[in-house]
Coordinates of C-alpha atoms in Angstrom, one line a residue:
Chain R
M1 CA 0.0 0.0 0.0
T2 CA 1.4 3.4 -0.8
N3 CA 2.1 5.9 1.9
D4 CA -0.5 8.3 0.6
L5 CA -3.2 5.6 0.6
T6 CA -2.2 4.5 4.1
T7 CA -2.4 8.1 5.4
I8 CA -5.8 8.6 3.8
L9 CA -7.1 5.5 5.4
Y10 CA -5.8 6.5 8.8
L11 CA -7.5 9.9 8.3
L12 CA -10.7 8.0 7.5
S13 CA -10.5 6.2 10.8
G14 CA -9.9 9.5 12.6
V15 CA -13.0 10.9 10.9
L16 CA -15.1 7.8 12.0
F17 CA -13.9 8.4 15.6
I18 CA -15.1 12.0 15.4
L19 CA -18.5 10.7 14.2
A20 CA -18.6 8.2 17.0
I21 CA -18.4 11.0 19.5
R22 CA -20.8 13.1 17.5
G23 CA -23.3 10.3 17.8
L24 CA -23.4 10.7 21.5
S25 CA -25.3 14.0 21.2
S26 CA -28.5 11.9 21.5
P27 CA -29.4 8.4 22.7
D28 CA -31.0 7.8 19.3
T29 CA -27.8 8.2 17.3
A30 CA -25.4 6.9 20.0
R31 CA -25.4 3.3 19.0
T32 CA -24.8 4.0 15.3
G33 CA -21.9 6.2 16.5
N34 CA -20.4 3.3 18.4
Y35 CA -20.5 1.1 15.3
L36 CA -18.7 3.9 13.4
G37 CA -16.1 3.9 16.1
I38 CA -15.6 0.2 15.8
S39 CA -15.3 0.5 12.0
G40 CA -12.7 3.2 12.4
M41 CA -10.7 0.9 14.7
A42 CA -11.1 -2.0 12.2
I43 CA -9.8 0.2 9.3
A44 CA -6.8 1.4 11.3
F45 CA -6.0 -2.2 12.3
I46 CA -6.3 -3.6 8.8
V47 CA -4.3 -0.9 7.2
T48 CA -1.5 -1.5 9.7
I49 CA -1.6 -5.3 9.2
V50 CA -1.6 -5.0 5.4
N51 CA 1.5 -2.8 5.5
L52 CA 3.5 -5.3 7.5
D53 CA 6.2 -7.6 6.3
Q54 CA 3.9 -10.6 5.6
N55 CA 6.4 -13.4 5.7
N56 CA 7.3 -13.9 9.4
L57 CA 5.1 -16.5 11.0
I58 CA 6.3 -15.8 14.5
N59 CA 5.3 -12.1 14.2
W60 CA 1.9 -13.2 13.1
L61 CA 1.5 -15.6 16.0
L62 CA 2.6 -12.8 18.4
I63 CA 0.1 -10.4 17.0
I64 CA -2.8 -12.9 16.9
S65 CA -2.1 -14.2 20.4
G66 CA -1.7 -10.7 21.9
I67 CA -5.0 -9.5 20.5
S68 CA -6.7 -12.7 21.5
I69 CA -5.5 -12.5 25.1
G70 CA -6.4 -8.7 25.4
G71 CA -9.7 -9.2 23.5
L72 CA -10.8 -12.0 25.8
I73 CA -9.9 -10.1 29.0
G74 CA -11.6 -6.9 27.6
T75 CA -14.7 -8.8 26.5
Y76 CA -15.0 -10.6 29.9
L77 CA -14.6 -7.3 31.8
S78 CA -17.2 -5.5 29.7
K79 CA -19.8 -8.3 30.2
R80 CA -19.2 -8.7 33.8
V81 CA -18.9 -5.2 35.2
A82 CA -21.9 -4.0 37.2
M83 CA -23.2 -0.6 36.1
T84 CA -22.6 0.7 39.6
D85 CA -18.9 -0.1 39.1
M86 CA -18.6 1.8 35.9
P87 CA -16.2 4.5 37.4
Q88 CA -13.7 1.7 38.4
M89 CA -14.1 0.2 34.9
V90 CA -13.2 3.6 33.2
A91 CA -10.3 4.1 35.6
A92 CA -9.0 0.6 34.7
L93 CA -9.4 1.3 31.0
N94 CA -7.6 4.6 31.4
S95 CA -4.7 2.9 33.1
M96 CA -4.4 0.4 30.2
G97 CA -4.4 3.4 27.8
G98 CA -1.6 5.0 29.8
M99 CA 0.4 1.8 29.9
S100 CA 0.1 1.1 26.2
A101 CA 1.5 4.6 25.5
V102 CA 4.4 4.0 27.8
L103 CA 5.1 0.5 26.3
V104 CA 4.9 1.8 22.7
A105 CA 7.2 4.6 23.5
W106 CA 9.6 2.0 24.9
A107 CA 9.3 -0.2 21.8
A108 CA 10.1 2.8 19.6
F109 CA 13.1 3.7 21.8
L110 CA 14.5 0.1 21.8
S111 CA 13.9 -0.5 18.1
P112 CA 13.9 2.9 16.5
G113 CA 14.7 1.4 13.1
S114 CA 11.3 -0.2 12.9
F115 CA 9.7 3.3 13.0
G116 CA 12.2 5.1 10.8
L117 CA 13.4 7.3 13.6
L118 CA 17.1 6.9 12.9
I119 CA 19.4 9.6 11.6
N120 CA 23.0 8.5 11.1
G121 CA 22.4 5.6 13.4
F122 CA 20.9 7.6 16.3
I123 CA 17.4 8.5 17.2
N124 CA 16.6 12.0 16.0
T125 CA 16.2 14.6 18.6
S126 CA 12.6 15.6 18.1
S127 CA 11.6 11.9 18.4
I128 CA 13.5 11.6 21.7
I129 CA 11.6 14.6 23.0
Q130 CA 8.3 13.1 21.9
M131 CA 9.1 9.8 23.5
L132 CA 10.1 11.4 26.8
L133 CA 6.9 13.4 26.8
G134 CA 4.9 10.3 25.9
I135 CA 6.5 8.4 28.7
L136 CA 5.8 11.2 31.2
V137 CA 2.2 11.7 30.4
G138 CA 1.5 8.0 29.8
A139 CA 3.1 6.9 33.1
I140 CA 1.3 9.5 35.1
T141 CA -2.0 8.3 33.4
F142 CA -1.2 4.7 34.3
S143 CA -0.2 5.0 37.9
G144 CA -2.7 7.8 38.6
S145 CA -5.5 5.7 37.2
V146 CA -4.4 2.7 39.2
I147 CA -4.7 4.7 42.4
A148 CA -8.1 6.1 41.2
F149 CA -9.2 2.5 40.6
L150 CA -8.1 1.3 44.0
K151 CA -9.9 4.2 45.7
L152 CA -13.1 3.7 43.8
Q153 CA -13.0 -0.1 44.3
G154 CA -12.6 0.5 48.0
L155 CA -9.2 -1.3 48.1
M156 CA -7.7 2.0 49.4
T157 CA -9.2 4.7 51.6
G158 CA -11.3 7.1 49.6
S159 CA -10.2 10.0 51.9
P160 CA -7.2 12.1 50.9
I161 CA -3.8 10.8 51.9
I162 CA -1.7 13.8 52.8
L163 CA 2.0 13.4 52.8
P164 CA 4.1 16.2 54.4
F165 CA 5.8 18.5 51.9
R166 CA 3.9 16.7 49.1
H167 CA 4.1 19.8 46.8
I168 CA 7.8 20.1 47.3
I169 CA 8.4 16.4 46.7
N170 CA 6.3 16.5 43.5
I171 CA 8.2 19.6 42.2
L172 CA 11.5 18.0 43.0
I173 CA 10.5 14.8 41.1
F174 CA 9.4 16.9 38.1
I175 CA 12.6 18.9 38.1
T176 CA 14.6 15.7 38.2
I177 CA 12.6 14.3 35.2
L178 CA 13.3 17.5 33.3
G179 CA 17.0 17.4 34.1
L180 CA 17.4 13.7 33.0
S181 CA 15.4 14.4 29.9
T182 CA 17.6 17.4 29.0
S183 CA 20.8 15.5 29.4
M184 CA 19.4 12.8 27.1
I185 CA 18.3 15.4 24.5
L186 CA 21.6 17.2 24.5
D187 CA 23.8 14.1 24.2
E188 CA 22.6 12.9 20.9
T189 CA 24.9 10.0 20.4
G190 CA 24.8 8.2 23.7
S191 CA 22.8 5.1 24.6
H192 CA 20.3 6.2 27.2
T193 CA 18.5 3.1 28.2
F194 CA 19.1 3.6 31.9
L195 CA 18.1 7.3 31.9
F196 CA 15.0 6.4 29.9
L197 CA 14.1 3.8 32.6
L198 CA 14.7 6.3 35.3
V199 CA 12.4 8.8 33.7
T200 CA 9.8 6.1 33.4
I201 CA 10.0 5.2 37.1
L202 CA 10.0 8.8 38.3
S203 CA 6.9 9.5 36.1
L204 CA 5.1 6.5 37.5
L205 CA 5.9 7.8 41.0
L206 CA 4.7 11.3 40.2
G207 CA 1.3 9.9 39.0
L208 CA 0.9 8.0 42.2
L209 CA 1.8 11.0 44.4
L210 CA -0.5 13.4 42.4
I211 CA -3.6 11.3 42.9
I212 CA -3.3 9.9 46.5
P213 CA -4.1 13.3 48.1
I214 CA -7.4 13.6 46.1
G215 CA -10.5 12.6 48.0
G216 CA -13.4 10.4 46.8
A217 CA -15.8 13.3 46.0
D218 CA -13.4 14.7 43.6
M219 CA -13.1 11.5 41.6
P220 CA -15.3 12.8 38.7
V221 CA -12.7 15.4 38.0
V222 CA -9.8 13.0 38.5
I223 CA -11.2 10.4 36.1
S224 CA -12.0 13.0 33.5
M225 CA -8.5 14.5 33.8
L226 CA -6.8 11.1 33.5
N227 CA -9.0 10.4 30.5
S228 CA -7.7 13.6 28.9
Y229 CA -4.1 12.6 29.7
S230 CA -4.5 9.2 28.1
G231 CA -5.6 11.0 25.0
F232 CA -2.6 13.4 25.0
A233 CA -0.2 10.6 25.6
A234 CA -1.6 8.8 22.5
A235 CA -1.3 12.0 20.5
I236 CA 2.3 12.5 21.4
I237 CA 3.1 8.9 20.4
G238 CA 1.2 9.7 17.2
F239 CA 3.8 12.4 16.4
T240 CA 6.7 9.9 17.0
L241 CA 5.1 7.2 14.8
G242 CA 3.9 9.8 12.2
N243 CA 0.4 8.3 12.5
M244 CA -2.6 10.4 11.4
A245 CA -5.2 8.3 13.2
L246 CA -3.3 8.5 16.5
V247 CA -2.8 12.3 16.3
I248 CA -6.5 13.0 15.6
T249 CA -7.8 10.5 18.2
G250 CA -5.4 11.7 20.8
A251 CA -6.5 15.3 20.3
L252 CA -10.2 14.3 20.4
V253 CA -9.8 12.3 23.6
G254 CA -7.6 14.9 25.2
S255 CA -10.1 17.7 24.6
S256 CA -13.0 15.4 25.6
G257 CA -11.5 14.7 29.0
A258 CA -10.5 18.3 29.5
I259 CA -14.1 19.5 28.8
L260 CA -15.5 16.9 31.2
S261 CA -13.0 18.1 33.9
Y262 CA -14.1 21.6 33.3
I263 CA -17.8 20.7 33.5
M264 CA -17.2 18.8 36.8
C265 CA -15.2 21.7 38.3
A266 CA -17.8 24.2 37.3
A267 CA -20.5 22.0 38.9
M268 CA -18.5 22.2 42.2
N269 CA -17.6 25.8 41.9
R270 CA -13.9 24.9 42.3
S271 CA -10.9 25.7 40.2
F272 CA -9.3 22.8 38.4
F273 CA -6.1 23.7 40.2
S274 CA -7.6 23.4 43.6
V275 CA -9.0 20.0 42.8
I276 CA -5.7 18.6 41.5
M277 CA -3.8 20.0 44.5
G278 CA -5.9 17.6 46.5
G279 CA -6.7 17.5 50.2
F280 CA -10.3 18.5 49.9
G281 CA -12.6 17.0 52.5
D282 CA -9.9 16.6 55.0
E283 CA -9.8 19.7 57.1
A284 CA -13.4 20.7 57.1
T285 CA -14.6 18.2 59.7
S286 CA -14.2 20.6 62.5
T287 CA -17.0 23.0 61.6
Q288 CA -19.5 23.5 64.4
S289 CA -21.1 20.3 65.5
N290 CA -24.9 20.0 65.2
E291 CA -25.1 16.9 67.3
N292 CA -27.6 18.3 69.8
K293 CA -30.0 19.7 67.3
P294 CA -33.3 17.8 67.0
V295 CA -33.7 15.6 63.9
K296 CA -37.0 14.2 62.7
I297 CA -36.5 10.5 62.0
G298 CA -39.2 8.6 60.1
S299 CA -40.0 5.0 59.2
S300 CA -40.8 3.6 55.8
D301 CA -44.5 3.7 56.7
D302 CA -44.3 7.4 57.5
A303 CA -42.5 8.0 54.2
A304 CA -45.0 5.9 52.2
F305 CA -47.8 8.0 53.8
I306 CA -46.3 11.3 52.8
L307 CA -45.5 10.1 49.3
K308 CA -49.1 8.7 48.8
N309 CA -50.5 12.1 49.7
A310 CA -48.2 14.0 47.3
S311 CA -49.1 15.1 43.8
S312 CA -45.6 15.8 42.6
V313 CA -42.4 14.0 43.7
I314 CA -38.8 14.8 42.7
I315 CA -36.2 12.1 43.3
I316 CA -32.6 13.1 43.8
P317 CA -30.2 10.2 43.5
G318 CA -26.5 10.3 44.5
Y319 CA -23.5 8.1 45.1
G320 CA -25.3 6.4 48.0
M321 CA -27.9 5.0 45.6
A322 CA -25.0 3.5 43.5
V323 CA -23.3 2.0 46.6
A324 CA -26.6 0.4 47.8
R325 CA -27.5 -0.6 44.2
A326 CA -30.9 0.8 44.8
Q327 CA -31.8 1.9 41.3
N328 CA -34.1 -0.9 40.4
A329 CA -36.0 -0.7 43.7
L330 CA -36.2 3.0 43.1
K331 CA -37.7 2.5 39.7
E332 CA -40.3 0.1 41.2
M333 CA -41.2 2.7 43.8
S334 CA -41.6 5.4 41.2
D335 CA -43.8 3.1 39.1
K336 CA -46.1 2.6 42.0
L337 CA -46.3 6.3 42.6
K338 CA -47.0 7.0 38.9
A339 CA -49.8 4.4 39.0
M340 CA -51.4 6.5 41.7
G341 CA -51.4 9.5 39.4
I342 CA -48.4 11.1 41.1
K343 CA -46.0 13.0 38.9
V344 CA -42.5 11.7 39.4
S345 CA -39.3 13.3 38.1
F346 CA -35.6 12.7 38.7
A347 CA -33.1 15.4 39.3
I348 CA -29.4 14.8 38.6
H349 CA -26.6 17.0 39.7
P350 CA -23.5 16.9 37.4
V351 CA -21.2 15.6 40.1
A352 CA -23.6 13.1 41.7
G353 CA -21.8 9.8 41.8
R354 CA -18.2 9.2 41.0
M355 CA -17.9 10.1 37.3
P356 CA -19.7 12.2 34.8
G357 CA -23.1 10.7 33.9
H358 CA -22.9 8.0 36.5
M359 CA -26.4 8.5 37.7
N360 CA -27.9 8.6 34.2
V361 CA -26.4 5.2 33.4
L362 CA -27.8 3.7 36.6
L363 CA -31.3 5.1 35.9
A364 CA -31.1 3.9 32.3
E365 CA -30.2 0.5 33.6
A366 CA -33.3 0.5 35.8
D367 CA -35.3 1.5 32.7
V368 CA -36.3 5.0 34.0
P369 CA -37.6 6.9 30.9
Y370 CA -35.2 9.5 29.5
E371 CA -37.9 12.2 29.7
E372 CA -38.3 11.9 33.4
I373 CA -34.7 12.8 34.1
F374 CA -33.7 16.4 34.4
E375 CA -30.5 18.3 34.9
L376 CA -29.8 20.9 37.6
S377 CA -30.7 24.0 35.5
E378 CA -33.9 22.4 34.2
I379 CA -35.4 21.3 37.5
N380 CA -34.3 23.8 40.1
S381 CA -37.2 26.1 39.5
S382 CA -39.6 23.1 40.0
F383 CA -38.8 22.4 43.7
P384 CA -41.1 25.1 45.2
Q385 CA -44.1 23.3 43.4
A386 CA -43.0 19.8 44.5
D387 CA -44.7 18.2 47.4
V388 CA -41.8 15.8 48.1
A389 CA -38.1 15.9 47.4
F390 CA -36.9 12.4 47.8
V391 CA -33.1 12.5 48.4
I392 CA -31.5 9.1 48.1
G393 CA -27.8 8.9 48.8
A394 CA -27.0 12.4 47.8
N395 CA -25.7 14.8 50.4
D396 CA -23.3 17.6 49.5
V397 CA -25.1 18.4 46.2
T398 CA -28.3 19.3 48.2
N399 CA -26.6 21.2 51.1
P400 CA -28.0 24.7 51.5
A401 CA -24.7 25.7 53.1
A402 CA -23.4 26.1 49.5
K403 CA -25.8 29.1 49.2
N404 CA -25.9 30.6 52.8
D405 CA -22.7 29.8 54.6
T406 CA -19.8 31.8 53.2
Q407 CA -17.5 29.8 55.6
S408 CA -18.5 26.5 54.1
P409 CA -15.9 24.7 51.9
I410 CA -18.6 24.1 49.3
Y411 CA -19.9 27.7 49.4
G412 CA -20.8 28.8 45.8
M413 CA -21.3 25.3 44.5
P414 CA -24.6 25.1 42.5
I415 CA -26.9 22.8 44.4
L416 CA -30.3 21.2 43.8
E417 CA -32.5 23.4 45.9
V418 CA -34.5 20.6 47.6
E419 CA -35.2 22.7 50.7
N420 CA -37.8 24.5 48.7
A421 CA -40.0 21.5 48.4
K422 CA -42.8 21.1 50.9
T423 CA -41.3 18.0 52.4
V424 CA -37.8 16.6 52.1
L425 CA -37.4 12.8 52.6
F426 CA -33.7 12.1 53.1
V427 CA -32.6 8.5 52.8
K428 CA -29.2 8.0 54.4
R429 CA -27.4 5.3 56.1
S430 CA -26.5 7.3 59.2
L431 CA -26.5 10.9 60.3
G432 CA -22.8 11.2 59.3
I433 CA -21.3 13.9 57.2
G434 CA -21.0 13.8 53.4
Y435 CA -17.8 13.2 51.4
A436 CA -16.9 16.8 51.6
G437 CA -16.9 16.4 55.4
I438 CA -19.5 19.0 55.9
D439 CA -22.6 18.8 58.0
N440 CA -25.9 19.3 56.1
E441 CA -28.3 21.8 57.8
L442 CA -31.0 20.2 55.8
F443 CA -31.2 17.4 58.3
Y444 CA -32.4 19.7 61.0
R445 CA -35.1 21.6 59.1
D446 CA -38.7 21.2 60.1
N447 CA -39.8 20.0 56.7
T448 CA -37.1 17.3 56.6
M449 CA -37.6 13.7 57.6
M450 CA -34.6 11.5 57.8
L451 CA -35.0 7.9 56.7
L452 CA -32.0 6.2 58.2
A453 CA -31.4 2.8 56.6
D454 CA -29.7 1.2 53.7
A455 CA -31.0 2.9 50.6
K456 CA -32.2 -0.2 48.8
K457 CA -33.9 -1.7 51.9
M458 CA -35.6 1.6 52.7
V459 CA -36.9 2.0 49.2
E460 CA -38.2 -1.6 49.1
D461 CA -39.9 -1.1 52.4
I462 CA -41.6 2.1 51.2
S463 CA -42.8 0.3 48.0
I464 CA -44.4 -2.4 50.2
S465 CA -46.1 0.2 52.4
L466 CA -47.5 2.1 49.4
Chain S
M1 CA 6.8 22.5 -0.6
D2 CA 8.8 20.9 2.2
I3 CA 7.3 21.1 5.6
S4 CA 8.6 19.2 8.6
P5 CA 6.5 16.3 9.9
I6 CA 6.1 17.9 13.2
V7 CA 4.5 21.0 11.7
F8 CA 2.3 18.8 9.5
Y9 CA 1.1 16.6 12.4
G10 CA 1.0 19.6 14.7
S11 CA -1.5 21.3 12.4
I12 CA -3.7 18.3 12.3
F13 CA -3.4 18.1 16.1
V14 CA -4.5 21.7 16.6
L15 CA -7.4 21.4 14.2
A16 CA -8.5 18.1 15.8
I17 CA -8.5 19.8 19.2
F18 CA -11.0 22.3 17.9
V19 CA -13.1 19.6 16.3
G20 CA -13.0 17.7 19.6
Y21 CA -14.0 20.8 21.5
Y22 CA -17.2 21.5 19.5
V23 CA -18.1 17.8 19.2
V24 CA -17.8 17.1 22.8
W25 CA -19.8 20.1 23.9
S26 CA -22.6 18.7 21.8
V27 CA -22.7 15.4 23.8
T28 CA -25.7 15.2 26.0
P29 CA -24.8 15.1 29.8
A30 CA -26.8 11.9 30.1
L31 CA -24.3 10.1 27.9
H32 CA -21.1 11.4 29.6
T33 CA -20.3 7.9 31.0
P34 CA -20.5 6.3 27.5
L35 CA -18.4 9.2 26.2
M36 CA -15.6 8.3 28.6
S37 CA -15.7 4.6 27.8
V38 CA -15.8 5.2 24.0
T39 CA -12.9 7.7 24.2
N40 CA -11.0 5.0 26.1
A41 CA -11.6 2.6 23.3
I42 CA -10.7 4.9 20.5
S43 CA -7.5 6.1 22.1
A44 CA -6.4 2.5 22.1
V45 CA -5.8 3.0 18.3
I46 CA -2.2 3.2 19.7
I47 CA -2.4 -0.5 19.0
V48 CA -1.0 0.3 15.5
G49 CA 2.3 1.3 17.2
A50 CA 2.5 -2.1 18.9
I51 CA 1.7 -3.9 15.7
I52 CA 4.3 -2.1 13.7
A53 CA 7.0 -2.7 16.4
I54 CA 6.2 -6.4 16.4
G55 CA 5.8 -6.9 12.7
T56 CA 8.7 -4.9 11.3
E57 CA 12.1 -6.7 11.1
S58 CA 14.9 -4.7 12.7
S59 CA 18.4 -5.6 13.5
G60 CA 19.2 -3.6 16.7
S61 CA 20.6 -5.5 19.6
L62 CA 17.5 -4.7 21.7
S63 CA 14.9 -5.5 19.0
M64 CA 13.8 -8.7 20.8
V65 CA 13.2 -6.7 24.0
S66 CA 11.3 -4.2 21.9
K67 CA 9.1 -7.0 20.6
L68 CA 8.3 -8.3 24.0
V69 CA 7.4 -4.8 25.2
S70 CA 5.2 -4.4 22.2
F71 CA 3.5 -7.7 22.9
F72 CA 2.4 -6.4 26.3
A73 CA 1.3 -3.1 24.7
L74 CA -0.7 -5.1 22.2
I75 CA -2.5 -6.9 25.1
F76 CA -3.3 -3.7 27.0
A77 CA -4.5 -1.9 23.9
S78 CA -6.7 -4.8 23.0
I79 CA -8.3 -4.9 26.4
N80 CA -9.0 -1.2 26.0
I81 CA -10.5 -1.7 22.5
F82 CA -12.7 -4.7 23.3
G83 CA -13.6 -3.6 26.8
G84 CA -14.2 0.0 25.8
F85 CA -16.4 -0.6 22.8
L86 CA -18.4 -3.5 24.3
V87 CA -19.1 -1.8 27.6
T88 CA -20.2 1.3 25.7
Q89 CA -22.5 -0.8 23.6
R90 CA -23.9 -2.4 26.7
M91 CA -24.7 1.0 28.2
L92 CA -26.2 2.4 25.1
A93 CA -28.4 -0.7 24.7
M94 CA -30.1 0.3 28.0
Y95 CA -30.9 3.7 26.6
K96 CA -32.4 2.1 23.5
K97 CA -34.6 -0.3 25.4
K98 CA -36.4 2.7 26.9
G99 CA -36.8 4.5 23.6
K100 CA -38.8 1.6 22.2
K101 CA -41.2 1.5 25.1
D102 CA -42.0 5.1 24.7
D103 CA -43.1 4.8 21.1

């Protein structure tokens, strides 16, 4: 195949990837989009295979077995993962993306001739710079995503782990990486395998240190950010390999992740910088204690009675619903309410859950109609007309302190204004604080009834009492 | 006209960032999770790098190590491709089911 034709076909697969993302603008076109994405991948794969030296059987065996092993693992994971565990899945996939970038950069470094990177027997300087950058970004993506995965999976504490002098340590590591890289770039003729390895290890360490101080509630930003890094790592490698599909895709994925990070930060009224510096939700626990204030605690029967007499109910799901896997029970309850002629809608805060769109996927799994689900800006004006706001496993995103308390760490964050509803039913496992470590004054309001139980159990009990 | 590859690919990269910016803003928030899984899948097009490294004969002393490294890259990228596209498909199928019921 000529170089021109190869490049045109890689461009075609890049275009198909753009269309795959474009398809996600509506659930109706999304599946077609996914098929276009798969076709794009197939084209890139076939073009690469056709251009290979066709004679070596061992190479073919390696390629086929590698893809079979990866394909089987990937297929198995995708079939088995529960929808509630989707944030972990995305973190795991991100880490694979980062690792592939690191490994491909290494492959190119060890065997530059295969990629035509040699000038007078040595790797040309701009390729070295790209490989180093690819290693840096890829390795940070890998180790950062592994930490995010461990936190989301509960294998590691979700609260921030704060090391002393962490900013100074990170800066020192970064400067060391820069120094090593510069010495490699300046000395064009040396063999730098050891330095290259050192840069890889330090970058891995940096990724780890960057993510451990970031708490569970900030995971939507972290996951989006790592998603974006994995894209940029791919794009950088695309420069080294001179591959059109990789450059286009990397840019797409990079900007996608960056936009999602921005949306998540805006939804928390926090700067991207303050999120990645970490430590949020650690120091705020000392705000004045509300332990002695009276709280109205209700049973499932009380809740069922209130719901039965309502004419309009808004349900606000949060991470607690995902943890309790209560989405199907919730759908059943909302069906019962609808059968009684009660209007039911769902309100989703952008940062509810652990990743962008987490709640939407869970509600879709439970078969909640798309038209019943509303975003923050669409539904906030409806709360004053609602009889019941049913908060299930969401806390910080409903906390009025974000509007009234200038001292609060979440002050200024746009919230779902559930306190404007006639009655607030608040399903929560205990009276503990939310992930941001802030007490919620909503608990102590006259029109709030706390339903303290496992979310799934409580919703099932309410359904029975209805 | 002779332009260096870095400028050529750099131009493509910059334009693709802009395309990405507008396309991603058009994605409905309800589909942000599938967006993340599908971007994971497509960024694994880096698999082409692994295939080239395995499939091209080269004589360097470290070329065997390079092949081994690429073999692992191939596995990771394949996990990403299969896992990413299939899990996206699984999620999108749930949105579809509902559409039918509403008709």
